Coordinates of C-alpha atoms in Angstrom, one line a residue:
M1 CA 92.2 177.0 153.9
L2 CA 93.2 177.2 149.6
Y3 CA 95.2 180.1 149.1
W4 CA 92.9 181.6 146.9
K5 CA 90.6 182.4 149.7
E6 CA 92.8 184.7 151.3
K7 CA 92.9 186.7 148.8
F8 CA 89.5 186.6 148.2
E9 CA 88.9 187.9 152.1
K10 CA 90.7 190.6 151.3
L11 CA 88.7 191.3 147.9
I12 CA 85.9 190.7 148.7
P13 CA 85.0 194.1 151.0
K14 CA 86.0 196.2 148.0
F15 CA 84.4 194.5 146.1
K16 CA 81.4 195.0 147.2
S17 CA 82.4 198.9 148.1
G18 CA 82.6 198.6 144.0
D19 CA 86.2 199.4 143.4
K20 CA 87.3 198.7 140.1
S21 CA 90.8 197.8 141.3
A22 CA 88.8 195.1 142.9
L23 CA 87.3 193.6 140.4
A24 CA 90.9 193.4 138.2
K25 CA 92.4 192.1 140.7
M26 CA 89.0 189.4 141.2
I27 CA 89.4 188.8 137.7
S28 CA 93.5 187.5 137.8
L29 CA 92.1 185.8 140.3
V30 CA 90.3 183.9 138.4
E31 CA 92.2 183.3 135.9
E32 CA 95.3 182.3 138.4
N33 CA 93.6 179.4 139.6
P34 CA 91.6 178.0 136.9
T35 CA 91.1 174.6 138.4
D36 CA 89.2 176.4 141.7
S37 CA 87.1 179.4 139.2
W38 CA 84.6 177.2 139.9
L39 CA 84.2 177.2 143.4
I40 CA 85.5 181.1 142.8
I41 CA 82.5 182.5 141.5
S42 CA 80.4 179.5 143.7
K43 CA 81.5 181.3 147.0
L44 CA 81.6 185.4 145.0
Q45 CA 77.7 184.2 144.3
S46 CA 76.5 183.4 147.4
E47 CA 78.4 187.4 149.0
I48 CA 76.2 188.8 146.0
P49 CA 73.6 187.5 143.3
P50 CA 74.7 188.6 139.9
K51 CA 72.5 191.6 138.5
N52 CA 70.8 190.0 135.2
S53 CA 72.6 191.9 133.5
H54 CA 72.8 191.4 129.5
V55 CA 75.4 190.1 127.6
I56 CA 76.1 191.3 123.7
G57 CA 78.7 189.6 121.9
I58 CA 80.5 191.4 118.8
T59 CA 82.1 189.4 116.2
G60 CA 83.8 189.8 112.9
S61 CA 86.4 189.5 110.3
P62 CA 89.9 192.4 111.6
G63 CA 89.4 195.1 109.9
V64 CA 85.6 195.7 109.6
G65 CA 86.0 198.6 112.5
K66 CA 84.5 196.4 115.6
S67 CA 86.6 198.6 118.1
T68 CA 85.0 202.2 116.6
F69 CA 81.6 200.0 117.0
I70 CA 82.2 199.8 120.5
S71 CA 83.2 203.0 121.7
Q72 CA 79.8 204.6 119.4
L73 CA 77.9 201.3 121.6
I74 CA 79.4 202.8 124.7
E75 CA 78.8 206.2 123.8
H76 CA 75.2 205.4 123.5
Y77 CA 74.7 203.6 127.2
T78 CA 76.8 206.6 128.4
R79 CA 74.1 208.6 128.5
K80 CA 71.7 206.6 129.4
K81 CA 73.8 206.5 133.0
E82 CA 74.2 202.7 133.0
K83 CA 77.7 200.5 133.4
I84 CA 79.3 198.9 131.5
G85 CA 81.9 195.5 131.6
I86 CA 84.5 195.4 128.3
I87 CA 85.9 192.5 127.3
L88 CA 88.6 191.9 124.3
I89 CA 89.8 189.0 124.1
D90 CA 93.4 189.4 122.0
P91 CA 95.3 186.8 120.1
S92 CA 97.6 185.0 122.9
S93 CA 101.9 185.2 122.6
P94 CA 103.3 181.0 122.3
F95 CA 105.5 182.0 124.5
T96 CA 104.6 183.8 127.3
G97 CA 101.0 183.2 127.4
G98 CA 99.8 187.1 126.8
A99 CA 98.2 189.5 124.8
F100 CA 99.5 190.2 121.9
L101 CA 97.7 193.0 120.9
G102 CA 96.7 194.1 124.8
D103 CA 97.7 198.2 124.1
R104 CA 94.4 198.1 122.3
V105 CA 92.3 199.1 125.4
R106 CA 94.3 202.1 125.0
M107 CA 92.1 202.7 121.9
F108 CA 89.2 203.5 124.0
S109 CA 91.7 205.6 126.7
S110 CA 88.9 208.7 125.4
I111 CA 85.8 207.4 127.4
N112 CA 86.7 209.0 130.3
S113 CA 84.0 207.8 132.9
S114 CA 83.5 206.0 135.9
N115 CA 80.9 204.2 134.7
V116 CA 82.7 202.4 132.0
Y117 CA 85.4 199.6 132.8
I118 CA 88.0 197.9 130.3
R119 CA 89.6 194.8 130.4
S120 CA 91.5 192.9 128.4
L121 CA 92.5 189.7 127.6
A122 CA 94.7 186.7 126.1
S123 CA 92.5 183.8 124.1
R124 CA 95.5 181.3 126.0
G125 CA 95.0 179.3 122.5
A126 CA 90.7 178.7 122.6
V127 CA 90.3 178.4 119.3
G128 CA 86.6 179.6 118.9
G129 CA 87.0 183.7 119.3
V130 CA 87.0 183.6 123.4
C131 CA 89.1 183.1 126.2
N132 CA 88.3 179.7 128.3
A133 CA 87.6 181.4 131.3
I134 CA 84.7 184.4 129.3
Y135 CA 81.6 182.2 131.2
D136 CA 83.9 182.7 134.8
I137 CA 84.7 186.8 134.1
T138 CA 81.6 187.8 132.7
D139 CA 79.5 185.8 135.6
I140 CA 82.7 188.5 138.3
M141 CA 81.0 191.2 136.3
K142 CA 77.4 191.0 137.0
S143 CA 78.5 190.3 140.7
F144 CA 79.7 193.6 140.2
G145 CA 76.7 195.0 138.9
F146 CA 76.9 195.9 135.3
D147 CA 74.0 196.6 133.3
K148 CA 75.4 195.9 129.7
I149 CA 78.6 193.3 129.7
I150 CA 80.0 193.6 125.9
I151 CA 82.4 191.1 124.4
E152 CA 84.9 191.9 121.7
T153 CA 86.2 188.3 120.2
V154 CA 89.7 187.9 118.9
G155 CA 88.9 189.0 115.2
A156 CA 90.4 185.8 113.7
G157 CA 87.3 185.0 111.5
Q158 CA 85.3 181.8 111.1
S159 CA 85.6 180.0 113.6
E160 CA 84.6 182.2 116.1
I161 CA 81.1 180.7 117.3
D162 CA 81.8 180.2 120.9
I163 CA 80.5 184.1 121.6
F164 CA 76.9 183.0 120.7
Y165 CA 77.2 181.3 124.4
A166 CA 78.3 183.2 126.3
C167 CA 76.1 186.1 125.1
D168 CA 72.7 186.7 124.8
T169 CA 73.1 188.9 122.3
T170 CA 75.5 188.0 118.7
I171 CA 76.0 190.7 116.4
L172 CA 78.5 189.9 113.2
L173 CA 79.9 193.6 112.1
L174 CA 80.5 193.2 108.1
S175 CA 81.7 195.4 105.8
P176 CA 81.7 196.2 101.8
D177 CA 85.1 195.9 101.7
S178 CA 86.7 193.5 103.8
G179 CA 85.7 190.8 101.1
D180 CA 83.7 189.2 103.5
E181 CA 81.3 188.6 100.4
I182 CA 83.1 185.5 100.4
Q183 CA 82.8 184.7 104.0
I184 CA 79.3 185.0 104.1
Y185 CA 79.3 181.9 102.0
K186 CA 80.7 179.6 104.4
A187 CA 78.7 177.8 107.7
G188 CA 80.0 179.1 111.0
I189 CA 79.8 182.2 111.9
M190 CA 77.0 183.2 109.4
E191 CA 74.5 181.1 111.5
I192 CA 75.6 182.3 114.8
A193 CA 74.2 185.9 115.3
D194 CA 71.1 187.9 116.2
F195 CA 71.3 190.9 113.9
Y196 CA 73.8 191.2 110.4
V197 CA 75.4 194.6 110.6
V198 CA 76.9 196.2 107.8
N199 CA 79.1 198.7 109.0
K200 CA 80.3 201.3 106.5
I201 CA 77.7 202.1 104.9
D202 CA 79.4 205.3 103.2
L203 CA 81.0 203.6 101.1
P204 CA 79.9 203.7 96.9
N205 CA 80.2 199.6 97.3
S206 CA 77.9 199.4 100.2
K207 CA 74.1 199.0 99.2
R208 CA 75.0 196.4 96.9
F209 CA 77.0 194.5 99.6
L210 CA 72.9 194.7 101.5
M211 CA 71.6 193.4 98.8
Y212 CA 74.4 191.0 97.5
L213 CA 73.2 189.5 102.4
E214 CA 69.7 190.0 101.9
S215 CA 69.4 187.7 98.9
Y216 CA 72.2 185.2 100.5
F217 CA 69.3 184.8 103.0
D218 CA 66.2 184.7 101.1
S219 CA 68.2 181.9 99.3
K220 CA 68.8 180.1 102.7
N221 CA 65.0 180.1 103.1
E222 CA 65.9 179.9 107.1
G223 CA 63.1 183.1 108.0
K224 CA 63.3 186.4 108.2
K225 CA 67.2 188.0 109.4
K226 CA 67.4 191.0 110.9
I227 CA 69.8 193.5 108.4
F228 CA 71.3 197.0 109.5
G229 CA 73.5 199.2 108.0
I230 CA 75.2 201.9 110.0
S231 CA 78.1 203.7 109.8
S232 CA 80.6 203.3 113.0
T233 CA 82.8 207.0 112.1
E234 CA 79.7 208.8 111.0
R235 CA 77.5 207.6 113.6
L236 CA 74.0 206.6 110.7
G237 CA 72.5 203.9 111.0
F238 CA 72.1 203.0 114.6
E239 CA 68.9 203.9 116.3
E240 CA 66.8 201.1 114.7
L241 CA 70.1 198.9 115.4
F242 CA 69.7 200.6 119.3
D243 CA 65.8 199.7 118.8
N244 CA 66.3 196.3 118.8
I245 CA 69.1 195.6 120.9
E246 CA 66.5 196.9 124.0
L247 CA 63.9 194.4 122.5
N248 CA 66.0 191.8 122.2
E249 CA 66.8 191.7 125.6
K250 CA 63.7 192.1 127.1
E251 CA 62.9 188.7 125.3
K252 CA 66.2 187.0 126.6
I253 CA 63.8 186.0 130.0
N254 CA 62.3 183.4 126.8
Q255 CA 65.2 182.1 125.8
D256 CA 65.3 179.0 127.5
S257 CA 67.4 176.4 124.7
K258 CA 69.8 178.2 124.5
L259 CA 70.3 179.1 128.6
L260 CA 70.7 175.1 128.3
L261 CA 73.4 175.0 125.3
R262 CA 75.6 178.3 127.7
E263 CA 75.1 176.6 130.6
K264 CA 76.9 172.7 129.0
N265 CA 79.1 175.3 127.3
K266 CA 80.1 176.5 130.5
I267 CA 81.3 173.0 131.9
K268 CA 83.0 172.4 129.0
Y269 CA 85.2 174.8 129.5
Y270 CA 85.3 174.5 133.1
F271 CA 87.2 170.9 132.5
L272 CA 89.2 171.7 129.8
N273 CA 90.5 174.8 132.1
I274 CA 91.2 171.8 134.6
I275 CA 92.8 169.5 131.9
E276 CA 95.0 172.2 129.8
N277 CA 96.4 173.3 133.3
F278 CA 97.5 169.8 134.2
L279 CA 98.8 169.5 130.9
E280 CA 101.1 172.8 131.2
E281 CA 103.1 171.4 133.6
H282 CA 104.2 168.3 131.7
I283 CA 106.6 167.1 128.8
V284 CA 104.5 165.9 126.9
E285 CA 106.2 162.6 124.5
R286 CA 104.9 160.1 121.7
N287 CA 104.9 157.0 123.6
D288 CA 103.5 158.7 126.7
I289 CA 100.2 159.6 126.1
S290 CA 98.5 156.6 127.4
F291 CA 100.6 156.9 130.8
L292 CA 99.5 160.5 130.8
K293 CA 95.4 160.1 129.9
D294 CA 95.3 157.6 133.3
E295 CA 97.5 160.5 135.2
I296 CA 95.3 163.0 134.1
L297 CA 91.8 160.8 135.6
K298 CA 93.8 160.8 138.3
F299 CA 94.4 164.0 138.9
L300 CA 91.3 165.2 137.9
C301 CA 89.3 163.2 140.8
R302 CA 92.3 163.8 143.2
G303 CA 91.7 167.7 142.6
E304 CA 87.7 167.1 144.0
S305 CA 88.7 164.5 147.0
N306 CA 91.4 167.5 148.6
N307 CA 88.7 170.2 147.3
A308 CA 86.4 168.2 149.3
K309 CA 88.9 167.7 152.5
E310 CA 90.4 171.8 152.7
D311 CA 86.8 172.9 152.9

């Protein structure tokens, strides 16, 4: 029997009963066994079919107020008695692989609700703003029965477009005081959002920034974009945004093309996980590249063969 299966069998009764410590250990099981994550998720979903949870991605530059914004979302959904899973992606230490800002979880410690679960994860070198295991962890949370799953990206900037593939609804948070006027000229992150939310509209220059943003999209001739002005600290402008998120949730059943893109990206991450795991165990020198390519192919084929035998 594979090593992870023993742990899985011990965890699954508590996981089914809604024990959050079992949820945390199930996530760790996937992180610790990246080459078997596909098998772990398949077995989990055969035990507990995943809920049709709404996955909401929050991205934006550092300093735009993503954590305060998420706190408002949590309060809104807890008032509706919904179960909420939060995934916070943090930068990784290049030496330990752990999260630099893992203490961010404490920022939400005031939200004391049994319906809320918060998990901080290291990006582990992934450059798209999320971690390679994000699809597996989202699937685990769906099987746990969360109504809403909220993912906050690293906050590194313009390259964080992978959140688009991982979520049903993507929110780009902008701020009039963080230099985002320059950022919106760039491709990438400005193309992936369902909603463009300007935080801190209580600031004096916020109206000018909103007009600037609307003019930008008008000049691109990309159809009507959904732009909102809010203040997370003053709790202003959220009702219209909440209504539109709910509308987007109802319409996600018609997003077949997005679903296909998401599945393709999920497969890409799965194979990258396998290769990265292999490379971490090898010292690479320049003249080893050809040898390493052959070894990777053998490793991939051998892994599949071994899984079949052990099953």
